[in-house]
mmCIF file of C-alpha atoms and ligand atoms in Angstrom:
data_model
loop_
_atom_site.group_PDB
_atom_site.id
_atom_site.type_symbol
_atom_site.label_atom_id
_atom_site.label_comp_id
_atom_site.label_asym_id
_atom_site.label_seq_id
_atom_site.Cartn_x
_atom_site.Cartn_y
_atom_site.Cartn_z
ATOM 1 C CA MET G 1 -75.024 114.530 360.513
ATOM 2 C CA HIS G 2 -74.495 116.258 363.886
ATOM 3 C CA ARG G 3 -73.259 119.942 363.015
ATOM 4 C CA GLU G 4 -70.278 119.809 364.969
ATOM 5 C CA ASN G 5 -68.865 116.790 362.681
ATOM 6 C CA LEU G 6 -69.333 118.772 359.474
ATOM 7 C CA ARG G 7 -66.053 119.173 357.525
ATOM 8 C CA ILE G 8 -65.333 120.871 354.276
ATOM 9 C CA ASP G 9 -64.011 118.636 351.434
ATOM 10 C CA GLY G 10 -60.209 119.295 351.424
ATOM 11 C CA LYS G 11 -59.749 117.872 347.888
ATOM 12 C CA ARG G 12 -62.450 120.062 346.370
ATOM 13 C CA LEU G 13 -60.748 122.948 347.956
ATOM 14 C CA ARG G 14 -57.323 121.870 346.408
ATOM 15 C CA THR G 15 -58.900 121.404 342.940
ATOM 16 C CA ALA G 16 -60.289 125.015 343.180
ATOM 17 C CA LEU G 17 -57.279 126.438 344.078
ATOM 18 C CA GLU G 18 -55.417 124.375 341.259
ATOM 19 C CA GLU G 19 -57.737 125.563 338.603
ATOM 20 C CA MET G 20 -57.288 129.252 340.054
ATOM 21 C CA ALA G 21 -53.623 128.846 339.922
ATOM 22 C CA LYS G 22 -53.749 128.182 336.245
ATOM 23 C CA ILE G 23 -55.032 131.705 335.550
ATOM 24 C CA GLY G 24 -51.858 133.974 335.171
ATOM 25 C CA ALA G 25 -49.596 130.883 336.144
ATOM 26 C CA THR G 26 -45.870 132.019 335.843
ATOM 27 C CA PRO G 27 -43.001 129.945 334.864
ATOM 28 C CA GLY G 28 -41.585 129.844 338.373
ATOM 29 C CA GLY G 29 -44.668 128.056 339.886
ATOM 30 C CA GLY G 30 -46.619 131.161 340.924
ATOM 31 C CA VAL G 31 -49.299 133.625 339.504
ATOM 32 C CA GLN G 32 -49.316 137.007 338.302
ATOM 33 C CA ARG G 33 -52.874 138.146 338.257
ATOM 34 C CA LEU G 34 -52.458 141.964 338.655
ATOM 35 C CA THR G 35 -55.804 143.892 339.462
ATOM 36 C CA LEU G 36 -57.830 144.484 336.401
ATOM 37 C CA SER G 37 -55.853 142.747 333.995
ATOM 38 C CA ASP G 38 -56.957 140.153 331.561
ATOM 39 C CA GLU G 39 -56.036 137.351 334.007
ATOM 40 C CA ASP G 40 -58.052 139.037 336.774
ATOM 41 C CA LYS G 41 -61.124 139.188 334.451
ATOM 42 C CA GLN G 42 -60.504 135.387 333.887
ATOM 43 C CA ALA G 43 -60.412 134.649 337.454
ATOM 44 C CA ARG G 44 -63.612 136.664 338.192
ATOM 45 C CA ASP G 45 -65.409 135.035 335.325
ATOM 46 C CA LEU G 46 -64.584 131.606 336.873
ATOM 47 C CA PHE G 47 -65.563 132.542 340.396
ATOM 48 C CA ILE G 48 -68.957 133.836 339.189
ATOM 49 C CA LYS G 49 -69.586 130.576 337.312
ATOM 50 C CA TRP G 50 -68.836 128.720 340.683
ATOM 51 C CA LEU G 51 -71.138 131.164 342.476
ATOM 52 C CA HIS G 52 -73.926 130.595 340.006
ATOM 53 C CA GLU G 53 -73.471 126.770 340.423
ATOM 54 C CA ILE G 54 -74.442 126.864 343.914
ATOM 55 C CA ASP G 55 -77.414 129.298 343.325
ATOM 56 C CA LEU G 56 -75.912 132.215 345.086
ATOM 57 C CA GLU G 57 -77.382 135.893 344.194
ATOM 58 C CA VAL G 58 -74.486 137.616 342.420
ATOM 59 C CA MET G 59 -73.899 141.241 342.857
ATOM 60 C CA ILE G 60 -71.131 143.381 341.424
ATOM 61 C CA ASP G 61 -70.486 146.954 342.768
ATOM 62 C CA GLU G 62 -69.032 150.148 340.754
ATOM 63 C CA MET G 63 -65.586 149.002 342.412
ATOM 64 C CA GLY G 64 -65.950 145.853 340.962
ATOM 65 C CA ASN G 65 -66.395 143.858 344.284
ATOM 66 C CA ILE G 66 -68.111 140.684 343.677
ATOM 67 C CA PHE G 67 -70.733 139.330 346.313
ATOM 68 C CA GLY G 68 -72.449 136.024 346.333
ATOM 69 C CA LYS G 69 -75.431 135.903 348.742
ATOM 70 C CA ARG G 70 -76.797 132.738 350.235
ATOM 71 C CA ALA G 71 -80.284 133.575 351.914
ATOM 72 C CA GLY G 72 -80.751 132.788 355.631
ATOM 73 C CA LYS G 73 -84.086 132.271 357.074
ATOM 74 C CA SER G 74 -84.298 135.699 358.255
ATOM 75 C CA THR G 75 -84.326 138.530 355.485
ATOM 76 C CA LYS G 76 -83.979 141.265 358.363
ATOM 77 C CA LEU G 77 -80.930 140.034 360.169
ATOM 78 C CA PRO G 78 -77.474 141.334 358.901
ATOM 79 C CA PRO G 79 -75.521 138.574 357.135
ATOM 80 C CA VAL G 80 -72.359 136.983 357.778
ATOM 81 C CA MET G 81 -69.594 138.035 355.203
ATOM 82 C CA VAL G 82 -66.600 135.863 354.356
ATOM 83 C CA GLY G 83 -64.006 136.286 351.669
ATOM 84 C CA SER G 84 -60.618 137.978 350.566
ATOM 85 C CA HIS G 85 -59.105 138.808 347.230
ATOM 86 C CA MET G 86 -58.059 137.310 343.894
ATOM 87 C CA ASP G 87 -55.601 139.801 342.610
ATOM 88 C CA SER G 88 -51.753 139.033 343.056
ATOM 89 C CA GLN G 89 -48.575 140.704 343.262
ATOM 90 C CA PRO G 90 -46.376 140.452 340.064
ATOM 91 C CA LYS G 91 -44.675 137.050 340.213
ATOM 92 C CA GLY G 92 -46.866 136.390 343.240
ATOM 93 C CA GLY G 93 -47.904 133.213 345.035
ATOM 94 C CA ARG G 94 -50.821 130.554 344.348
ATOM 95 C CA PHE G 95 -52.144 131.061 348.014
ATOM 96 C CA ASP G 96 -52.217 134.951 349.024
ATOM 97 C CA GLY G 97 -55.769 136.131 349.017
ATOM 98 C CA ILE G 98 -57.078 133.257 346.656
ATOM 99 C CA LEU G 99 -57.181 130.701 349.838
ATOM 100 C CA GLY G 100 -59.581 133.047 351.526
ATOM 101 C CA VAL G 101 -61.913 133.432 348.559
ATOM 102 C CA MET G 102 -61.606 129.606 347.750
ATOM 103 C CA GLY G 103 -61.639 128.757 351.318
ATOM 104 C CA ALA G 104 -65.254 130.686 351.785
ATOM 105 C CA LEU G 105 -66.569 129.081 348.421
ATOM 106 C CA GLU G 106 -65.751 125.680 349.774
ATOM 107 C CA VAL G 107 -67.460 126.522 353.324
ATOM 108 C CA LEU G 108 -70.824 127.555 351.166
ATOM 109 C CA ARG G 109 -70.573 124.528 348.943
ATOM 110 C CA THR G 110 -70.266 122.317 352.163
ATOM 111 C CA ILE G 111 -73.283 124.430 353.897
ATOM 112 C CA ASN G 112 -75.146 123.783 350.665
ATOM 113 C CA ASP G 113 -74.377 119.989 350.272
ATOM 114 C CA ASN G 114 -75.591 119.490 353.842
ATOM 115 C CA GLY G 115 -78.788 121.399 353.300
ATOM 116 C CA ILE G 116 -78.062 123.642 356.441
ATOM 117 C CA GLU G 117 -80.486 126.548 356.788
ATOM 118 C CA THR G 118 -78.852 129.540 358.704
ATOM 119 C CA GLU G 119 -80.546 132.133 360.520
ATOM 120 C CA ARG G 120 -78.713 134.855 358.554
ATOM 121 C CA PRO G 121 -77.637 135.262 354.996
ATOM 122 C CA ILE G 122 -74.066 134.434 354.151
ATOM 123 C CA ILE G 123 -72.076 136.598 351.727
ATOM 124 C CA ILE G 124 -68.960 135.491 350.060
ATOM 125 C CA VAL G 125 -66.913 138.468 348.664
ATOM 126 C CA ASP G 126 -64.023 139.024 346.194
ATOM 127 C CA TRP G 127 -62.593 142.515 347.025
ATOM 128 C CA THR G 128 -60.973 144.623 344.245
ATOM 129 C CA ASN G 129 -57.440 145.473 344.480
ATOM 130 C CA GLU G 130 -56.240 144.403 347.673
ATOM 131 C CA GLU G 131 -52.638 144.413 346.705
ATOM 132 C CA GLY G 132 -52.301 147.845 345.578
ATOM 133 C CA THR G 133 -49.322 147.072 343.345
ATOM 134 C CA ARG G 134 -50.659 147.957 340.047
ATOM 135 C CA PHE G 135 -52.827 150.927 341.345
ATOM 136 C CA ALA G 136 -51.866 152.258 344.812
ATOM 137 C CA PRO G 137 -53.089 152.374 347.414
ATOM 138 C CA ALA G 138 -54.280 148.861 348.655
ATOM 139 C CA MET G 139 -57.659 147.399 349.554
ATOM 140 C CA MET G 140 -59.364 149.809 347.420
ATOM 141 C CA GLY G 141 -62.547 147.799 347.072
ATOM 142 C CA SER G 142 -63.131 147.145 350.634
ATOM 143 C CA GLY G 143 -61.967 150.816 351.177
ATOM 144 C CA VAL G 144 -64.539 152.332 349.193
ATOM 145 C CA TRP G 145 -67.312 149.924 350.393
ATOM 146 C CA THR G 146 -66.645 150.840 353.951
ATOM 147 C CA GLY G 147 -66.820 154.508 353.274
ATOM 148 C CA LYS G 148 -63.023 154.927 354.024
ATOM 149 C CA LEU G 149 -61.758 155.948 350.360
ATOM 150 C CA ASP G 150 -63.062 158.056 347.770
ATOM 151 C CA LYS G 151 -64.414 156.144 344.697
ATOM 152 C CA ASP G 152 -63.463 159.236 342.453
ATOM 153 C CA TRP G 153 -59.984 159.460 343.677
ATOM 154 C CA LEU G 154 -59.487 155.905 342.967
ATOM 155 C CA TYR G 155 -61.046 155.862 339.565
ATOM 156 C CA GLY G 156 -58.201 158.449 338.654
ATOM 157 C CA ARG G 157 -55.228 156.295 339.982
ATOM 158 C CA ILE G 158 -52.907 155.506 337.047
ATOM 159 C CA ASP G 159 -50.641 152.346 336.676
ATOM 160 C CA ILE G 160 -46.939 152.846 335.526
ATOM 161 C CA HIS G 161 -48.309 152.478 331.633
ATOM 162 C CA GLY G 162 -50.836 155.499 332.434
ATOM 163 C CA LYS G 163 -53.754 153.342 332.390
ATOM 164 C CA ARG G 164 -56.479 154.519 334.771
ATOM 165 C CA PHE G 165 -58.301 152.585 337.238
ATOM 166 C CA GLY G 166 -61.678 153.362 336.269
ATOM 167 C CA GLU G 167 -61.276 152.812 332.684
ATOM 168 C CA GLU G 168 -59.708 149.329 333.251
ATOM 169 C CA LEU G 169 -62.522 148.373 335.442
ATOM 170 C CA GLU G 170 -65.053 149.252 332.528
ATOM 171 C CA ARG G 171 -62.601 147.377 330.003
ATOM 172 C CA ILE G 172 -62.644 144.137 331.796
ATOM 173 C CA GLY G 173 -66.473 144.483 332.254
ATOM 174 C CA TYR G 174 -66.468 144.601 335.935
ATOM 175 C CA LYS G 175 -67.792 148.221 336.676
ATOM 176 C CA GLY G 176 -71.042 147.023 338.423
ATOM 177 C CA GLY G 177 -74.222 149.101 338.853
ATOM 178 C CA ARG G 178 -74.457 148.781 342.225
ATOM 179 C CA PRO G 179 -73.246 151.455 344.887
ATOM 180 C CA ALA G 180 -70.241 150.477 346.430
ATOM 181 C CA LYS G 181 -71.685 151.214 349.973
ATOM 182 C CA ARG G 182 -71.738 148.973 352.934
ATOM 183 C CA TRP G 183 -74.644 147.320 354.526
ATOM 184 C CA PRO G 184 -74.862 146.127 358.111
ATOM 185 C CA VAL G 185 -72.718 143.106 358.632
ATOM 186 C CA HIS G 186 -72.904 140.766 361.649
ATOM 187 C CA ALA G 187 -69.529 139.376 361.343
ATOM 188 C CA TYR G 188 -66.634 139.373 358.969
ATOM 189 C CA TYR G 189 -63.961 136.569 358.784
ATOM 190 C CA GLU G 190 -61.147 136.389 356.446
ATOM 191 C CA TYR G 191 -59.041 133.224 356.099
ATOM 192 C CA HIS G 192 -55.439 133.747 354.794
ATOM 193 C CA ILE G 193 -51.910 132.482 354.633
ATOM 194 C CA GLU G 194 -49.733 133.909 357.399
ATOM 195 C CA GLN G 195 -47.151 135.181 354.931
ATOM 196 C CA GLY G 196 -44.345 135.158 357.504
ATOM 197 C CA PRO G 197 -42.337 132.615 359.467
ATOM 198 C CA VAL G 198 -44.043 132.630 363.171
ATOM 199 C CA LEU G 199 -46.462 129.782 362.861
ATOM 200 C CA GLU G 200 -43.896 127.474 361.364
ATOM 201 C CA ARG G 201 -41.279 128.794 363.899
ATOM 202 C CA GLU G 202 -43.826 128.238 366.864
ATOM 203 C CA LYS G 203 -45.089 124.955 365.349
ATOM 204 C CA LYS G 204 -48.608 126.045 365.308
ATOM 205 C CA LEU G 205 -51.225 125.105 362.736
ATOM 206 C CA ILE G 206 -53.693 128.100 363.268
ATOM 207 C CA GLY G 207 -53.026 131.701 363.829
ATOM 208 C CA ALA G 208 -55.459 133.845 365.491
ATOM 209 C CA PRO G 209 -54.308 137.263 364.637
ATOM 210 C CA LYS G 210 -55.476 139.919 367.319
ATOM 211 C CA GLY G 211 -55.219 142.516 364.750
ATOM 212 C CA ILE G 212 -53.208 144.252 361.868
ATOM 213 C CA VAL G 213 -50.283 146.767 362.105
ATOM 214 C CA CYS G 214 -50.801 150.204 360.391
ATOM 215 C CA LEU G 215 -49.610 150.655 356.929
ATOM 216 C CA HIS G 216 -48.223 153.924 355.782
ATOM 217 C CA TRP G 217 -47.453 154.505 352.146
ATOM 218 C CA TYR G 218 -45.453 157.356 350.636
ATOM 219 C CA ASP G 219 -44.383 158.438 347.128
ATOM 220 C CA ILE G 220 -41.205 160.238 346.927
ATOM 221 C CA TYR G 221 -40.066 162.317 343.433
ATOM 222 C CA VAL G 222 -36.540 163.344 343.327
ATOM 223 C CA GLU G 223 -35.342 165.774 340.574
ATOM 224 C CA GLY G 224 -31.924 165.888 339.222
ATOM 225 C CA THR G 225 -29.924 167.293 336.143
ATOM 226 C CA ALA G 226 -29.353 164.973 333.116
ATOM 227 C CA ASN G 227 -26.137 165.060 331.421
ATOM 228 C CA GLN G 228 -23.654 162.964 329.433
ATOM 229 C CA VAL G 229 -21.928 160.688 331.873
ATOM 230 C CA GLY G 230 -18.569 160.791 330.181
ATOM 231 C CA PRO G 231 -17.465 164.548 329.785
ATOM 232 C CA THR G 232 -19.461 165.710 332.996
ATOM 233 C CA PRO G 233 -17.126 165.692 335.995
ATOM 234 C CA MET G 234 -18.158 164.048 339.267
ATOM 235 C CA GLU G 235 -18.076 167.312 341.251
ATOM 236 C CA GLY G 236 -21.417 169.501 340.941
ATOM 237 C CA ARG G 237 -23.517 166.740 339.601
ATOM 238 C CA ASN G 238 -27.184 166.534 340.621
ATOM 239 C CA ASP G 239 -27.711 162.814 340.385
ATOM 240 C CA ALA G 240 -31.304 161.953 341.256
ATOM 241 C CA LEU G 241 -30.500 158.263 341.699
ATOM 242 C CA CYS G 242 -27.539 158.843 344.009
ATOM 243 C CA ALA G 243 -29.878 160.873 346.155
ATOM 244 C CA ALA G 244 -32.292 158.171 345.875
ATOM 245 C CA ALA G 245 -29.895 155.680 346.864
ATOM 246 C CA GLU G 246 -29.047 157.431 350.102
ATOM 247 C CA MET G 247 -32.682 157.682 350.913
ATOM 248 C CA VAL G 248 -33.281 154.007 350.272
ATOM 249 C CA LEU G 249 -30.692 153.316 353.042
ATOM 250 C CA LYS G 250 -32.022 155.629 355.326
ATOM 251 C CA VAL G 251 -35.511 153.927 355.101
ATOM 252 C CA ASN G 252 -33.811 150.528 355.805
ATOM 253 C CA GLU G 253 -32.009 151.967 358.835
ATOM 254 C CA LEU G 254 -35.192 153.646 360.118
ATOM 255 C CA PRO G 255 -36.678 150.713 362.309
ATOM 256 C CA ALA G 256 -33.223 150.267 364.311
ATOM 257 C CA LYS G 257 -33.161 153.980 364.568
ATOM 258 C CA MET G 258 -36.574 154.478 366.030
ATOM 259 C CA GLY G 259 -36.532 151.389 368.358
ATOM 260 C CA GLY G 260 -39.775 149.629 368.978
ATOM 261 C CA ASN G 261 -41.433 147.129 366.727
ATOM 262 C CA MET G 262 -41.742 148.405 363.063
ATOM 263 C CA VAL G 263 -40.572 147.788 359.458
ATOM 264 C CA ALA G 264 -39.756 149.839 356.676
ATOM 265 C CA THR G 265 -39.211 149.296 353.028
ATOM 266 C CA VAL G 266 -38.512 150.697 349.630
ATOM 267 C CA GLY G 267 -40.014 148.218 347.281
ATOM 268 C CA GLU G 268 -40.551 150.243 343.793
ATOM 269 C CA ILE G 269 -38.144 152.607 342.257
ATOM 270 C CA HIS G 270 -38.391 154.132 338.821
ATOM 271 C CA ASN G 271 -35.210 155.800 337.305
ATOM 272 C CA PHE G 272 -35.441 158.081 334.371
ATOM 273 C CA PRO G 273 -34.371 158.270 331.623
ATOM 274 C CA ASN G 274 -32.602 154.890 332.735
ATOM 275 C CA SER G 275 -29.842 155.068 330.474
ATOM 276 C CA ARG G 276 -26.423 153.767 331.504
ATOM 277 C CA ASN G 277 -24.686 156.998 330.000
ATOM 278 C CA ILE G 278 -27.125 159.494 331.182
ATOM 279 C CA ILE G 279 -27.015 160.978 334.688
ATOM 280 C CA PRO G 280 -30.726 160.247 336.159
ATOM 281 C CA ASP G 281 -32.633 163.541 336.317
ATOM 282 C CA ARG G 282 -35.861 161.814 337.818
ATOM 283 C CA VAL G 283 -36.499 158.994 340.308
ATOM 284 C CA HIS G 284 -39.847 157.853 341.928
ATOM 285 C CA LEU G 285 -39.566 155.757 344.920
ATOM 286 C CA THR G 286 -41.957 154.264 347.327
ATOM 287 C CA VAL G 287 -41.836 154.272 350.879
ATOM 288 C CA ASP G 288 -43.899 151.675 353.230
ATOM 289 C CA ILE G 289 -43.656 151.916 356.941
ATOM 290 C CA ARG G 290 -45.742 149.469 359.336
ATOM 291 C CA SER G 291 -45.877 149.094 362.940
ATOM 292 C CA TRP G 292 -48.395 148.025 365.612
ATOM 293 C CA ASP G 293 -47.682 151.465 367.038
ATOM 294 C CA GLU G 294 -49.209 154.001 364.971
ATOM 295 C CA GLY G 295 -47.451 156.935 366.910
ATOM 296 C CA LEU G 296 -43.927 155.310 366.309
ATOM 297 C CA ALA G 297 -44.897 155.002 362.524
ATOM 298 C CA VAL G 298 -45.957 158.648 362.399
ATOM 299 C CA SER G 299 -42.799 159.898 364.232
ATOM 300 C CA ALA G 300 -40.425 157.679 362.126
ATOM 301 C CA TRP G 301 -42.258 159.336 358.886
ATOM 302 C CA GLU G 302 -41.167 163.051 360.444
ATOM 303 C CA ASP G 303 -37.710 161.685 360.955
ATOM 304 C CA LEU G 304 -37.438 160.298 357.622
ATOM 305 C CA LYS G 305 -38.726 163.432 355.985
ATOM 306 C CA ALA G 306 -35.997 165.408 357.666
ATOM 307 C CA ASP G 307 -33.435 163.104 356.483
ATOM 308 C CA PHE G 308 -34.669 163.294 353.002
ATOM 309 C CA GLU G 309 -34.808 166.931 352.977
ATOM 310 C CA GLY G 310 -31.212 167.083 354.035
ATOM 311 C CA ILE G 311 -30.119 164.501 351.317
ATOM 312 C CA ALA G 312 -32.090 166.502 348.733
ATOM 313 C CA GLY G 313 -30.482 169.703 349.802
ATOM 314 C CA ARG G 314 -26.998 168.526 349.916
ATOM 315 C CA ARG G 315 -27.336 167.076 346.567
ATOM 316 C CA GLY G 316 -29.175 169.778 344.758
ATOM 317 C CA CYS G 317 -31.824 167.605 344.037
ATOM 318 C CA PRO G 318 -35.407 169.058 344.728
ATOM 319 C CA ILE G 319 -37.864 166.498 346.301
ATOM 320 C CA ARG G 320 -41.597 166.037 346.419
ATOM 321 C CA MET G 321 -42.986 163.913 349.039
ATOM 322 C CA GLU G 322 -46.688 162.610 348.852
ATOM 323 C CA GLU G 323 -48.500 161.020 351.792
ATOM 324 C CA THR G 324 -50.296 158.646 349.519
ATOM 325 C CA TRP G 325 -52.270 156.454 352.097
ATOM 326 C CA ARG G 326 -52.557 155.576 355.722
ATOM 327 C CA VAL G 327 -54.675 152.897 357.327
ATOM 328 C CA GLY G 328 -54.496 152.684 361.003
ATOM 329 C CA HIS G 329 -53.421 149.664 363.051
ATOM 330 C CA THR G 330 -56.645 147.576 363.494
ATOM 331 C CA PRO G 331 -57.428 145.409 366.657
ATOM 332 C CA PHE G 332 -59.846 142.712 365.792
ATOM 333 C CA GLU G 333 -63.066 141.802 367.793
ATOM 334 C CA ASP G 334 -61.994 139.964 370.953
ATOM 335 C CA ARG G 335 -65.140 137.633 370.933
ATOM 336 C CA LEU G 336 -64.760 136.694 367.019
ATOM 337 C CA VAL G 337 -60.570 136.020 367.646
ATOM 338 C CA LYS G 338 -61.624 133.922 370.665
ATOM 339 C CA ARG G 339 -64.068 131.903 368.570
ATOM 340 C CA VAL G 340 -61.123 131.054 366.242
ATOM 341 C CA VAL G 341 -59.131 130.001 368.953
ATOM 342 C CA ASP G 342 -61.773 127.546 370.508
ATOM 343 C CA ILE G 343 -62.729 125.995 367.307
ATOM 344 C CA ALA G 344 -59.058 125.484 366.535
ATOM 345 C CA GLU G 345 -58.930 123.640 369.980
ATOM 346 C CA GLN G 346 -62.122 121.628 369.418
ATOM 347 C CA PHE G 347 -60.211 120.345 366.383
ATOM 348 C CA GLY G 348 -57.122 119.615 368.339
ATOM 349 C CA TYR G 349 -55.186 122.317 366.309
ATOM 350 C CA PRO G 350 -52.494 124.223 368.087
ATOM 351 C CA SER G 351 -53.291 127.862 367.623
ATOM 352 C CA HIS G 352 -51.109 130.945 368.174
ATOM 353 C CA SER G 353 -52.112 134.711 368.966
ATOM 354 C CA MET G 354 -50.163 136.969 366.866
ATOM 355 C CA VAL G 355 -50.370 140.539 364.935
ATOM 356 C CA SER G 356 -50.589 140.409 361.184
ATOM 357 C CA GLY G 357 -47.655 142.240 359.443
ATOM 358 C CA ALA G 358 -49.459 142.193 356.199
ATOM 359 C CA GLY G 359 -52.510 144.294 355.150
ATOM 360 C CA HIS G 360 -55.804 142.672 354.508
ATOM 361 C CA ASP G 361 -59.351 143.887 353.734
ATOM 362 C CA ALA G 362 -60.101 142.882 357.240
ATOM 363 C CA THR G 363 -58.499 146.293 358.175
ATOM 364 C CA TYR G 364 -61.272 148.067 356.694
ATOM 365 C CA MET G 365 -63.961 145.780 357.524
ATOM 366 C CA SER G 366 -62.898 145.712 361.127
ATOM 367 C CA GLN G 367 -63.969 149.654 361.259
ATOM 368 C CA VAL G 368 -67.349 148.747 360.385
ATOM 369 C CA ALA G 369 -68.141 145.207 361.535
ATOM 370 C CA PRO G 370 -66.864 142.594 364.186
ATOM 371 C CA THR G 371 -63.934 140.980 362.521
ATOM 372 C CA ALA G 372 -61.570 138.070 362.841
ATOM 373 C CA MET G 373 -58.931 136.307 360.511
ATOM 374 C CA ILE G 374 -57.707 133.057 360.383
ATOM 375 C CA PHE G 375 -54.100 132.036 359.496
ATOM 376 C CA VAL G 376 -52.284 128.861 358.426
ATOM 377 C CA PRO G 377 -48.581 128.464 358.025
ATOM 378 C CA SER G 378 -46.600 129.716 355.026
ATOM 379 C CA ILE G 379 -43.746 127.282 354.291
ATOM 380 C CA GLY G 380 -40.334 128.838 355.065
ATOM 381 C CA GLY G 381 -42.307 132.012 355.735
ATOM 382 C CA ARG G 382 -42.174 133.077 352.155
ATOM 383 C CA SER G 383 -45.128 135.318 350.562
ATOM 384 C CA HIS G 384 -45.456 137.671 347.501
ATOM 385 C CA VAL G 385 -43.240 135.089 345.741
ATOM 386 C CA GLU G 386 -43.544 132.410 343.191
ATOM 387 C CA VAL G 387 -42.641 129.774 345.731
ATOM 388 C CA GLU G 388 -45.254 130.899 348.156
ATOM 389 C CA ASN G 389 -46.538 127.606 349.399
ATOM 390 C CA THR G 390 -48.786 126.129 352.246
ATOM 391 C CA ARG G 391 -49.456 122.302 352.680
ATOM 392 C CA TRP G 392 -52.845 121.024 351.494
ATOM 393 C CA ASP G 393 -53.753 119.493 354.991
ATOM 394 C CA ASP G 394 -53.281 123.101 356.389
ATOM 395 C CA CYS G 395 -55.348 124.610 353.925
ATOM 396 C CA GLU G 396 -58.072 122.148 354.664
ATOM 397 C CA ALA G 397 -57.654 122.641 358.640
ATOM 398 C CA GLY G 398 -57.984 126.433 358.270
ATOM 399 C CA ALA G 399 -61.109 126.147 356.219
ATOM 400 C CA ASN G 400 -62.633 123.738 358.794
ATOM 401 C CA VAL G 401 -62.145 126.536 361.427
ATOM 402 C CA LEU G 402 -63.519 128.863 358.625
ATOM 403 C CA LEU G 403 -66.538 126.801 358.393
ATOM 404 C CA HIS G 404 -67.457 126.549 361.863
ATOM 405 C CA CYS G 405 -66.798 130.327 362.561
ATOM 406 C CA VAL G 406 -68.989 131.069 359.745
ATOM 407 C CA LEU G 407 -71.667 128.653 360.882
ATOM 408 C CA GLN G 408 -71.694 129.816 364.745
ATOM 409 C CA SER G 409 -72.229 133.364 363.466
ATOM 410 C CA ALA G 410 -75.012 132.515 360.896
ATOM 411 C CA LEU G 411 -76.851 130.580 363.382
ATOM 412 C CA GLU G 412 -76.889 133.368 365.689
ATOM 413 C CA VAL G 413 -80.177 135.370 366.050
HETATM 414 C C1 GLV K 1 -50.530 143.339 351.268
HETATM 415 O O1 GLV K 1 -50.488 142.282 350.498
HETATM 416 C C2 GLV K 1 -49.492 143.784 351.732
HETATM 417 O O2 GLV K 1 -48.761 144.593 351.238
HETATM 418 O O3 GLV K 1 -49.469 143.497 353.208
HETATM 419 MN MN1 MN K 2 -53.719 138.875 350.539
HETATM 420 MN MN1 MN K 3 -50.607 140.191 349.024
#
């Protein structure tokens, strides 16, 4: 068959996604496959079984990143890498991350079935803990692999039950022997659902992001004075939750106040001791600020910090603020982004230039290798929810674009 006519098998891709969606399936139709949970292990085991079935060389590193390598004619030329993540949000969707890994697997299955020899090796990857929901920060696997995050710091990160990342990695049997250390990469492609409303609104099938917004994460700890809610008068209380409530609204108002293009969210809050008849004496909340304009995000934080200090002082609630993680805004490689657009056009798929508001491992990868992503529409713009959905035909279309991106790069000498 002429190479241009090569297509992935949409039915086989759907079957792989449906098999994976059984692991950690939730009653509401989504999945819960938190990083390093038993469900994450089960998905990893199945993934590795599938990698062996197509004779890939499987490698696991000390961050639990899983790689499957298909040899090229050359052993010297840097490989093409393609993949995403298999962990999910709590009550997450069936497409976030896993589409990129199963899409890459389908690409390799197709290349194998057609006996295509590429110049360069192709390496499929499942990065550990992209979500950052059980253990913060996000994109830990790619962050260490690219030399941007410190492995020992991450091994010590704890979840809300006090479990350590490093110990959980060992518990599920995925602390591999290989150093999590990058090798030269010719090109990295990540295929993903859009997770927002733009493609649907613009009636476009393929998104060609020019990059990813910056992500800045903070952890805020507020202290109050616990007391019996009945006998304690309203005056003079140091209620940590009330202070936190004011702070949450400040975060919500921040983008409008700053102007420009940014979003800011408090998504997680822990209130202690969390009893209806005790005045709260401790609150932990998270702040997530994102923008394409990194300077704007930084000054927004400075502004917010001053507001938080004011609230804490007025309410007599000492505050501690941690700058947990910052990853800069990421422009992708023009040449590869253009390739996504060109291939989409050859297929007759309308494409759209955009910016990704969601974080991806492509953020770290783009700091060490030419990188591009391919998006397909999210129905209703919903993601990180159980109803997250993408049409099967769209999944197939995006995977065909991925196939030809990967092939073009892997055939380059
Ligand atoms: C990653 O899932 C993100 O928060 O964008
Ligand atoms: Mn994702
Ligand atoms: Mn996600």
